[in-house]
Short mmCIF file of C-alpha atoms in Angstrom, two decimals:
data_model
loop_
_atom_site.label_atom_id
_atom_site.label_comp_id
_atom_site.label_asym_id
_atom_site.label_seq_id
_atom_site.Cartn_x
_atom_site.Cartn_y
_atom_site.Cartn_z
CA UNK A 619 -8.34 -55.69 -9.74
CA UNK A 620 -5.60 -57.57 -11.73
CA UNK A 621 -3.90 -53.96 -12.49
CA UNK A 622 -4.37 -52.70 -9.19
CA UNK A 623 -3.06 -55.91 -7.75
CA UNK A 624 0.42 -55.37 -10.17
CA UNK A 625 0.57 -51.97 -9.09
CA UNK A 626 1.06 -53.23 -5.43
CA UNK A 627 3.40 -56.07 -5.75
CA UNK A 628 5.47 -53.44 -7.82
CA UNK A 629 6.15 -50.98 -4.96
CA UNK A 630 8.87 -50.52 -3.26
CA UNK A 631 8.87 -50.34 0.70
CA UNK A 632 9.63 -47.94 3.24
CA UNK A 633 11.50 -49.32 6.35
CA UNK A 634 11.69 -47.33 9.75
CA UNK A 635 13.82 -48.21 12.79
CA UNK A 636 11.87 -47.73 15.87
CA UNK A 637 14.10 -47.45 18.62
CA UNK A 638 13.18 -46.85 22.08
CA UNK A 639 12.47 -48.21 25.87
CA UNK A 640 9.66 -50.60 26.80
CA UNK A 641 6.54 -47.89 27.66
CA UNK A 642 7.84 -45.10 25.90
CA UNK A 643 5.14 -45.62 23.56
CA UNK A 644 5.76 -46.80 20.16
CA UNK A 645 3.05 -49.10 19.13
CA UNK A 646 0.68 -46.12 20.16
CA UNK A 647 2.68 -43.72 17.88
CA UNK A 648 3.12 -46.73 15.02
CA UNK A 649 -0.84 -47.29 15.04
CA UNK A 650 -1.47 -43.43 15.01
CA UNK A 651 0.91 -42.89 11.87
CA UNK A 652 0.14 -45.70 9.64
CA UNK A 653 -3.27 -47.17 7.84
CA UNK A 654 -3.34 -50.24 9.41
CA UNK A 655 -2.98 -51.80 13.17
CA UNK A 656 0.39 -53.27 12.85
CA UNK A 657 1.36 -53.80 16.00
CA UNK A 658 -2.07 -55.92 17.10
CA UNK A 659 -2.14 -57.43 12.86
CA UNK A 660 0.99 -57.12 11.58
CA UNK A 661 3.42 -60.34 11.93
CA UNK A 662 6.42 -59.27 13.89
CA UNK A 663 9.36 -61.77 12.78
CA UNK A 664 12.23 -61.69 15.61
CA UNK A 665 15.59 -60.97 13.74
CA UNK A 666 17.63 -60.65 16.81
CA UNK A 667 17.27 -61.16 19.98
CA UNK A 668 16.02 -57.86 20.52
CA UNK A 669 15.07 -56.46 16.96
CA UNK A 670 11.64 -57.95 15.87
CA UNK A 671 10.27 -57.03 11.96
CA UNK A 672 6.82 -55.74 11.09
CA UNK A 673 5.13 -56.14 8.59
CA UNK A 674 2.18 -56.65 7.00
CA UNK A 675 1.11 -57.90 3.49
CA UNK A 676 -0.49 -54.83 1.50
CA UNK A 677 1.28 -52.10 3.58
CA UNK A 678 4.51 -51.25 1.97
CA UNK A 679 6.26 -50.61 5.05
CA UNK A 680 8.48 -52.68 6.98
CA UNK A 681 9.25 -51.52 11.17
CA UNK A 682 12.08 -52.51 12.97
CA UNK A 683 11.28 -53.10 16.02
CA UNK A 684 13.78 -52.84 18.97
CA UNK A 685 12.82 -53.55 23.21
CA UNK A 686 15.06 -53.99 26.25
CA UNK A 687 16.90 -50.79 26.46
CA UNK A 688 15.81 -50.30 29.33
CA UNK A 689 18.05 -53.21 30.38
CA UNK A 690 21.31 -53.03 32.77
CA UNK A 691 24.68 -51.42 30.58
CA UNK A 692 25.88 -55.16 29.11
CA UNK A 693 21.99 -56.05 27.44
CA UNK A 694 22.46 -52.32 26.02
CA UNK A 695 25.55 -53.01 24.29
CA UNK A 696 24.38 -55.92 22.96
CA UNK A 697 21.57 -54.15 21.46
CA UNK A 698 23.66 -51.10 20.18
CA UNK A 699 25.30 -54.46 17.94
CA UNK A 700 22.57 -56.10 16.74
CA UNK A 701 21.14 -52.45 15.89
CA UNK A 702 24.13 -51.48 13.78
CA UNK A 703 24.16 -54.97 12.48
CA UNK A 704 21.10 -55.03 11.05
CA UNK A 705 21.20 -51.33 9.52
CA UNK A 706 24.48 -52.82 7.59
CA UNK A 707 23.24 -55.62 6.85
CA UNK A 708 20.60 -53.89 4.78
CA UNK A 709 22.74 -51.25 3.69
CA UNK A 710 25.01 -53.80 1.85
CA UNK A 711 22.07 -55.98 0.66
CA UNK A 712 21.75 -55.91 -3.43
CA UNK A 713 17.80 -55.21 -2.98
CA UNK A 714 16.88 -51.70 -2.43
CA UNK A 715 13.51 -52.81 -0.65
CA UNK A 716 15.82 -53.91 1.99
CA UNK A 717 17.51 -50.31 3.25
CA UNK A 718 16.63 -49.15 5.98
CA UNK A 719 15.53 -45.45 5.69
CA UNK A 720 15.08 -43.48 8.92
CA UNK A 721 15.63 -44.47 12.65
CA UNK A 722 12.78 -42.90 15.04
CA UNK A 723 14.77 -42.14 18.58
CA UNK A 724 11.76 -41.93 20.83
CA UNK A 725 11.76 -40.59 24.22
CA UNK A 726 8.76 -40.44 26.51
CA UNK A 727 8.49 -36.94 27.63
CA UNK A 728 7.46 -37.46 31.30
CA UNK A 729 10.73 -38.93 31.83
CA UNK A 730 12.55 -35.19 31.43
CA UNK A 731 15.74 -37.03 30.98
CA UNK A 732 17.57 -38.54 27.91
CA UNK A 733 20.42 -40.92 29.50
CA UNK A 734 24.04 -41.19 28.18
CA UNK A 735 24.08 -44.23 26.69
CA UNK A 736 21.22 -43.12 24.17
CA UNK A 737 23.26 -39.92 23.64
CA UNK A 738 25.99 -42.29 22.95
CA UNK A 739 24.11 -44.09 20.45
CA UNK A 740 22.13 -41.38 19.00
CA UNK A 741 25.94 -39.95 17.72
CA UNK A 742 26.44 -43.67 16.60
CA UNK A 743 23.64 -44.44 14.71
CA UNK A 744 23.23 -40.68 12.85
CA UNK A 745 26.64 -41.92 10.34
CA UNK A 746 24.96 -44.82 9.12
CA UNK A 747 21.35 -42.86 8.50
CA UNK A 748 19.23 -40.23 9.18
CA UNK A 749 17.96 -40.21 12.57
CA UNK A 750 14.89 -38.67 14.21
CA UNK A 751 14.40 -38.21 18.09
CA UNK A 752 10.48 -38.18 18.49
CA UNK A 753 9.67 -37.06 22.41
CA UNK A 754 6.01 -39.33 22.49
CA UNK A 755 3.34 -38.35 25.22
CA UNK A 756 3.76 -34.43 25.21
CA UNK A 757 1.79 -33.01 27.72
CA UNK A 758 1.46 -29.42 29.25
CA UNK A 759 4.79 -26.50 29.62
CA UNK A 760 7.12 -29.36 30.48
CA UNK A 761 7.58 -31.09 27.19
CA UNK A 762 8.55 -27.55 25.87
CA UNK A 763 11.70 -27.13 28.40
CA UNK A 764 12.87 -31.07 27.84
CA UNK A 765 12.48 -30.51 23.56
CA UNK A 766 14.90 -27.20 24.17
CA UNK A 767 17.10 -29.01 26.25
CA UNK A 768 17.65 -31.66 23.66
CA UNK A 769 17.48 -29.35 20.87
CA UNK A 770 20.76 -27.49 22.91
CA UNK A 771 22.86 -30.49 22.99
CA UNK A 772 23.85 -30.04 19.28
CA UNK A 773 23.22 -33.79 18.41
CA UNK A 774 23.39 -34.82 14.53
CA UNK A 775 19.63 -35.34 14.28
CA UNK A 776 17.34 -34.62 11.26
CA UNK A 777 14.87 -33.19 14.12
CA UNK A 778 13.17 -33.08 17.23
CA UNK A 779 9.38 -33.63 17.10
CA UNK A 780 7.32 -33.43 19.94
CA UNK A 781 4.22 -35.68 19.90
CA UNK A 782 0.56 -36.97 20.89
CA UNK A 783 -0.02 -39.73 19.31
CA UNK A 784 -3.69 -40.36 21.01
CA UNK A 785 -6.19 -37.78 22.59
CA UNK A 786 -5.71 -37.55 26.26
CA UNK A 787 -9.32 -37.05 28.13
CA UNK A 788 -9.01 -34.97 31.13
CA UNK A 789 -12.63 -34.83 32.00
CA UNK A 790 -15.99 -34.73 30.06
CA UNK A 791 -14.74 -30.48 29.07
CA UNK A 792 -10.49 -30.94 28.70
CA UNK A 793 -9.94 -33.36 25.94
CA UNK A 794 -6.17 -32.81 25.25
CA UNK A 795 -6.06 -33.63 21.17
CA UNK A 796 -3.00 -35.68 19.82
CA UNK A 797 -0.46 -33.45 17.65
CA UNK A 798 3.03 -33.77 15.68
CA UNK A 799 2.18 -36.53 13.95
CA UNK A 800 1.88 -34.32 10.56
CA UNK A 801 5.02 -33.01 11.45
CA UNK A 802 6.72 -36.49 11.65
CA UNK A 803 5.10 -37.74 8.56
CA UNK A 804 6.57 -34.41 6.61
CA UNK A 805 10.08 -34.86 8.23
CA UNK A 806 10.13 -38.01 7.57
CA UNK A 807 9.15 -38.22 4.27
CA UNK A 808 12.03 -35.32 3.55
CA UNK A 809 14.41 -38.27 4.40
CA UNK A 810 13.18 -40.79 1.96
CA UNK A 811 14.56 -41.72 -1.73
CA UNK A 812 11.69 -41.29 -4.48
CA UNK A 813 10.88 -45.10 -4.50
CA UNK A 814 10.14 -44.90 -0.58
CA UNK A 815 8.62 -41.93 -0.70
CA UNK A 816 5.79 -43.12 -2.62
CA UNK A 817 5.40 -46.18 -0.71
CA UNK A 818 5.62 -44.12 2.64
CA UNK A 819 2.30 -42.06 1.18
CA UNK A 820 0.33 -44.90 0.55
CA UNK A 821 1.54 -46.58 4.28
CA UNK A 822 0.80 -43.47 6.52
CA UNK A 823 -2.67 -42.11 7.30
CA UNK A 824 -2.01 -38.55 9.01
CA UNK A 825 -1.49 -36.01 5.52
CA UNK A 826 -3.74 -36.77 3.04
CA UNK A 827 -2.88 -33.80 1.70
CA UNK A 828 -0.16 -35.71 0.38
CA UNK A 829 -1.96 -38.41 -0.93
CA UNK A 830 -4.03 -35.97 -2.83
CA UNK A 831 -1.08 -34.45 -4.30
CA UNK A 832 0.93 -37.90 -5.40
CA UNK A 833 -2.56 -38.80 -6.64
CA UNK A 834 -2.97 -35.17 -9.21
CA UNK A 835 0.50 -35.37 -10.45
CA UNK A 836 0.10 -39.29 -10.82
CA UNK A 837 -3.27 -38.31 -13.37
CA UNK A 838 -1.09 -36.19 -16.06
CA UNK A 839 0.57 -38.66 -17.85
CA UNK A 840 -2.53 -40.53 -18.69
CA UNK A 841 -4.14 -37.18 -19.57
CA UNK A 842 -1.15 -36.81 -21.76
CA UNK A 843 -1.51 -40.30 -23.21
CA UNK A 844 -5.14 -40.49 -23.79
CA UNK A 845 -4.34 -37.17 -25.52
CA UNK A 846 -2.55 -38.63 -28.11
CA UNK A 847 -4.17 -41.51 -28.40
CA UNK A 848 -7.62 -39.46 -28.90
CA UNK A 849 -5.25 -37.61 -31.79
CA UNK A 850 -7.17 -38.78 -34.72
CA UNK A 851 -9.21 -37.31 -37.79
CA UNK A 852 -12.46 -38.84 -36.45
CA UNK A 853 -14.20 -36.24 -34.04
CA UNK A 854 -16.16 -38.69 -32.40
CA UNK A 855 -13.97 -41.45 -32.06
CA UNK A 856 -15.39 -44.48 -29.77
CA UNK A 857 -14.32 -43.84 -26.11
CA UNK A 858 -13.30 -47.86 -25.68
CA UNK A 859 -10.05 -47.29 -26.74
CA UNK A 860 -8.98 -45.13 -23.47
CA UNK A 861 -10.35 -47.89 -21.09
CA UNK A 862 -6.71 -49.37 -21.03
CA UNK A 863 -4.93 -46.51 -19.85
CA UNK A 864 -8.00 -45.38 -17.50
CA UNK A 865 -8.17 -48.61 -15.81
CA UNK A 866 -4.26 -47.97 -15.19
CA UNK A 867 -5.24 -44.56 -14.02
CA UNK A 868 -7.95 -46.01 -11.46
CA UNK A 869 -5.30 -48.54 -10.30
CA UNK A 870 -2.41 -46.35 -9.42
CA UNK A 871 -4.56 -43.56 -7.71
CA UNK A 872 -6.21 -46.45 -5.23
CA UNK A 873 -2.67 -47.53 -4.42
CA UNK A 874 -1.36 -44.16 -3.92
CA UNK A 875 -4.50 -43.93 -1.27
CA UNK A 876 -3.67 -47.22 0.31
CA UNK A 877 -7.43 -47.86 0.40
CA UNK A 878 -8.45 -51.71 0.22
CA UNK A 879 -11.07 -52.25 -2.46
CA UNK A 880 -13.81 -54.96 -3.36
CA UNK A 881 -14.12 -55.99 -7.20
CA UNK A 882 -17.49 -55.27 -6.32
CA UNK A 883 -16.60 -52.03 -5.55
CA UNK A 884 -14.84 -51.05 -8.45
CA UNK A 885 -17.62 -52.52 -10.71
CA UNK A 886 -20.07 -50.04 -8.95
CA UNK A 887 -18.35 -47.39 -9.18
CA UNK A 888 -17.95 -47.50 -13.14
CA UNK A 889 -21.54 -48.05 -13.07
CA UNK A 890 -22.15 -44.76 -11.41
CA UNK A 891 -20.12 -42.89 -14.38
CA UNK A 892 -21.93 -44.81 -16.88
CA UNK A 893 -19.67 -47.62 -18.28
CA UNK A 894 -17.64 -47.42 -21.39
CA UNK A 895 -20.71 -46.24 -23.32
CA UNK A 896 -22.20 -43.42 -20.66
CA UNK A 897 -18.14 -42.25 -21.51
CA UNK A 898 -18.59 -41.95 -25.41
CA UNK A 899 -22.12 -40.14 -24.95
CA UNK A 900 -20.41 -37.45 -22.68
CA UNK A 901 -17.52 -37.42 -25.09
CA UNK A 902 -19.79 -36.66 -27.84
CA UNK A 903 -21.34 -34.43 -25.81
CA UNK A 904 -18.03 -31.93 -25.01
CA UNK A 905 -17.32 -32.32 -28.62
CA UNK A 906 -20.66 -31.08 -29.68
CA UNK A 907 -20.62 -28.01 -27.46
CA UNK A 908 -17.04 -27.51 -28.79
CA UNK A 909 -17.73 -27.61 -32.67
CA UNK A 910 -20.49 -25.53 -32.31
CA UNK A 911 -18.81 -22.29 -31.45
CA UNK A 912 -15.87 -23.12 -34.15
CA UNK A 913 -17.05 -22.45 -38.02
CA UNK A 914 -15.49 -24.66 -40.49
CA UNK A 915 -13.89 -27.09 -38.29
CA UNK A 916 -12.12 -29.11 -40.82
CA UNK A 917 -10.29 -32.73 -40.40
CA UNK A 918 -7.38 -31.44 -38.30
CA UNK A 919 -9.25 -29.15 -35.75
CA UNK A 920 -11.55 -32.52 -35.62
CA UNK A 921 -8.44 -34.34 -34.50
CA UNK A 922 -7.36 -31.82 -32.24
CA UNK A 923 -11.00 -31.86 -30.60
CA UNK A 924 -11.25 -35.22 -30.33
CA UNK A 925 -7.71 -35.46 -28.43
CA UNK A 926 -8.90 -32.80 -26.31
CA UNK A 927 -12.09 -34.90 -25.81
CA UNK A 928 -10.14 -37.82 -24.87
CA UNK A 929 -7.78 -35.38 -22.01
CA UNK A 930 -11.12 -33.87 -20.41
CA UNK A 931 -12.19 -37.68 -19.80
CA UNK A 932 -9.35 -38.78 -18.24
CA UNK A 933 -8.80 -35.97 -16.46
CA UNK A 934 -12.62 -35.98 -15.28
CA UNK A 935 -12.21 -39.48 -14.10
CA UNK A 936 -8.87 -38.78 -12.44
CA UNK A 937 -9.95 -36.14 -10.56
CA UNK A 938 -13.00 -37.12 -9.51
CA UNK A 939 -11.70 -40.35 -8.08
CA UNK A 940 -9.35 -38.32 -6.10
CA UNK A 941 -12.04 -36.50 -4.90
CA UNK A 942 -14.14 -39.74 -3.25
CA UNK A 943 -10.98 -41.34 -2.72
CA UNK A 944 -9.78 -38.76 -0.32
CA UNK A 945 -13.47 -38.53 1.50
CA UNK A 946 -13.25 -42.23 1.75
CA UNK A 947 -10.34 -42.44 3.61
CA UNK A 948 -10.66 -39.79 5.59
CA UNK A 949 -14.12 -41.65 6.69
CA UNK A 950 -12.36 -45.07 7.28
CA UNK A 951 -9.29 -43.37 9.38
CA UNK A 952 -12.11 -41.67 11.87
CA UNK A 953 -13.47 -45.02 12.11
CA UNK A 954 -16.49 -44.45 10.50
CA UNK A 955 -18.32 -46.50 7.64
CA UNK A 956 -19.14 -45.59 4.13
CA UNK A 957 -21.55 -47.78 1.92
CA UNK A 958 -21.14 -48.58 -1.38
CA UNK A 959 -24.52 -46.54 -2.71
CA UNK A 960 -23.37 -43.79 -0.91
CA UNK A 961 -19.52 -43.75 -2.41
CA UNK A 962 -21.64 -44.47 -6.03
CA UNK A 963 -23.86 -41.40 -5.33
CA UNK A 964 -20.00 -38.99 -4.65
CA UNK A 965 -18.45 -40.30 -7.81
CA UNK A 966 -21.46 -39.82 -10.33
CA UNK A 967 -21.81 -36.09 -8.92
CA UNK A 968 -17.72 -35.61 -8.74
CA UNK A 969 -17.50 -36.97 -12.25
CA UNK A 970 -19.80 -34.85 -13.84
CA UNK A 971 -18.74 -31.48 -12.24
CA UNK A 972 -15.69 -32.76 -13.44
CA UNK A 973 -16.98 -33.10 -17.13
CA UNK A 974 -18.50 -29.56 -16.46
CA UNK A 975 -15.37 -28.13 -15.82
CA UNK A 976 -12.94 -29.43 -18.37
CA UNK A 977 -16.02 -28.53 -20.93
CA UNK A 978 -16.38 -24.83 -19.76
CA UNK A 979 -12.46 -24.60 -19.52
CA UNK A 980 -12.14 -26.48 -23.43
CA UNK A 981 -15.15 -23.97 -24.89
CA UNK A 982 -13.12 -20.72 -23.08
CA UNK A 983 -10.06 -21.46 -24.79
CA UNK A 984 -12.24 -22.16 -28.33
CA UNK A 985 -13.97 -18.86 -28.10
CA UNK A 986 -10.74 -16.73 -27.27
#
């Protein structure tokens, strides 16, 4: 909990503009994107008069909020200030955590227009940083000729997105499901430096795909650690000395998921994988089935082995945490709950296929 509590105050933050008029449906869309009810939880701090900041302590994300464009032509210019102000300010600030990223344009759809003034600003805004237009509540043929007629006007946008941020039920048969959202997650991540990008993952909730895949290339370098560190001329060296870098491991991959966890938790679910000493037994284990095929392993294939050893257990453990990880969340952003016996039931059987695998794949490679 102390490592995974590091690894959060460490990241960096993503920070969206959200620009748009009073109805057009933002807090639906923010609530929709990200992991947590910010708009109802988060604490909106007012900047400006009409800029207010969200945020929320966990979520690496920071919204700027803006309201009252729907004001007469002098509130608007006002705003257009205090909007450019504020993306300067950051923009010249010495910490990084500050910048603001991305500006979301939204537009409800059912409107069919997009006025001059947000044309105006739209052009203004897209010098300082990249700028999305996001048409919210897209419903039936019409959205489809108000996105081309936007997309003809040439403006210096990143994209146009059309979305549905929340199912729309017709009647008890036409349920109209929500869509784009994936599609504003991917574009927007495209616009983020590698230090926002990350923190962007962990914030969002609509690709876990890409949680899966920060999470994989986030397990190699401990697999590449404990490989070395497994280097030795004792075959069956004790296990205890990877817990260090596989506690990091565990850490790092439940930030990457954004998931909230319970000491408790935690301490379960290394009891379902058998502590520190269930680890050396397995490790013995691959080992065993390893040596046997090999005739005359000598000290340095024993050192190789027991590197290898030390890999397939990482990786096993990586992997497999992945695995629940991702079923987790995707259980807790439906709204449904998961028990603990029932998470400590997934990772004992994902760990040992795990095991399985990296033994079978280890013995292959012997044999050839």
């Amino acid at each position: 909990m102390k490592k995974y509590n590091e690894e959060v105050e460490s990241m960096s933050t993503a920070n969206i503009m959200i620009i748009g008029k009073t109805g057009v449906g933002k807090s639906t869309l923010i609530n929709n994107v990200f992991r947590e009810k910010l708009v109802e939880t988060g604490i909106g701090k007012p900047v400006t008069q009409h800029i207010s900041k969200i945020t929320k302590k966990g979520v690496p994300l920071t919204i700027y909020d803006t309201k009252g464009l729907e004001l007469d032509s002098e509130v608007q210019e006002e705003i257009k200030k205090e909007i450019v102000g504020q993306i300067d300010r950051t923009l010249l600030s010495q910490n990084e955590k500050d910048y603001i990223h991305v500006a979301w344009y939204c537009i409800n759809s059912s409107s069919n227009r997009i006025e001059d003034f947000e044309l105006e600003w739209i052009n203004e805004f897209s010098k300082k940083l990249p700028v999305l237009i996001v048409m919210t509540q897209c419903m039936g043929l019409q959205y489809k000729e108000f996105e081309s007629y936007i997309r003809n006007l040439n403006l210096p946008v990143v994209n146009v997105v059309p979305t549905l941020a929340e199912e729309i039920v017709i009647s008890e048969d036409i349920i109209i499901p929500p869509f784009g959202l994936t599609q504003l997650v991917d574009v927007t991540y495209n616009c983020l430096d590698e230090a926002a990008k990350k923190a962007f993952i962990n914030a969002q909730k609509v690709n876990l795909e890409k949680k899966v895949v920060a999470a994989r290339l986030a397990v190699l370098p401990y697999v590449s650690t404990n490989f070395v560190t497994g280097f030795t001329p004792i075959p069956f060296a004790d296990a205890t000395i990877l817990v260090p870098s596989q506690i990091a491991m565990i850490a790092h991959l439940t930030v990457i998921f954004g998931i909230n966890v319970e000491k408790t938790l935690i301490t379960s679910i290394v009891t379902a994988i058998g502590g520190v000493g269930g680890a050396t037994a397995l490790g013995r284990t691959i080992v065993a089935n390893v040596v046997k095929f090999i005739p005359g392993v000598g000290t340095a294939v024993g050192g190789v082995i027991s590197g290898t050893t030390a890999a397939i257990l990482t990786a096993a453990l990586g992997y497999a945490y992945i695995e629940v990880m991702n079923k987790i969340a995707l259980r807790l952003y439906e709204g449904k709950k998961i028990d603990n016996s029932e998470i400590i039931t997934m990772m004992k059987r994902a760990y040992e296929e795990q095991l399985k695998k990296g033994k079978d794949i280890i013995s292959g490679t012997k044999l050839k």
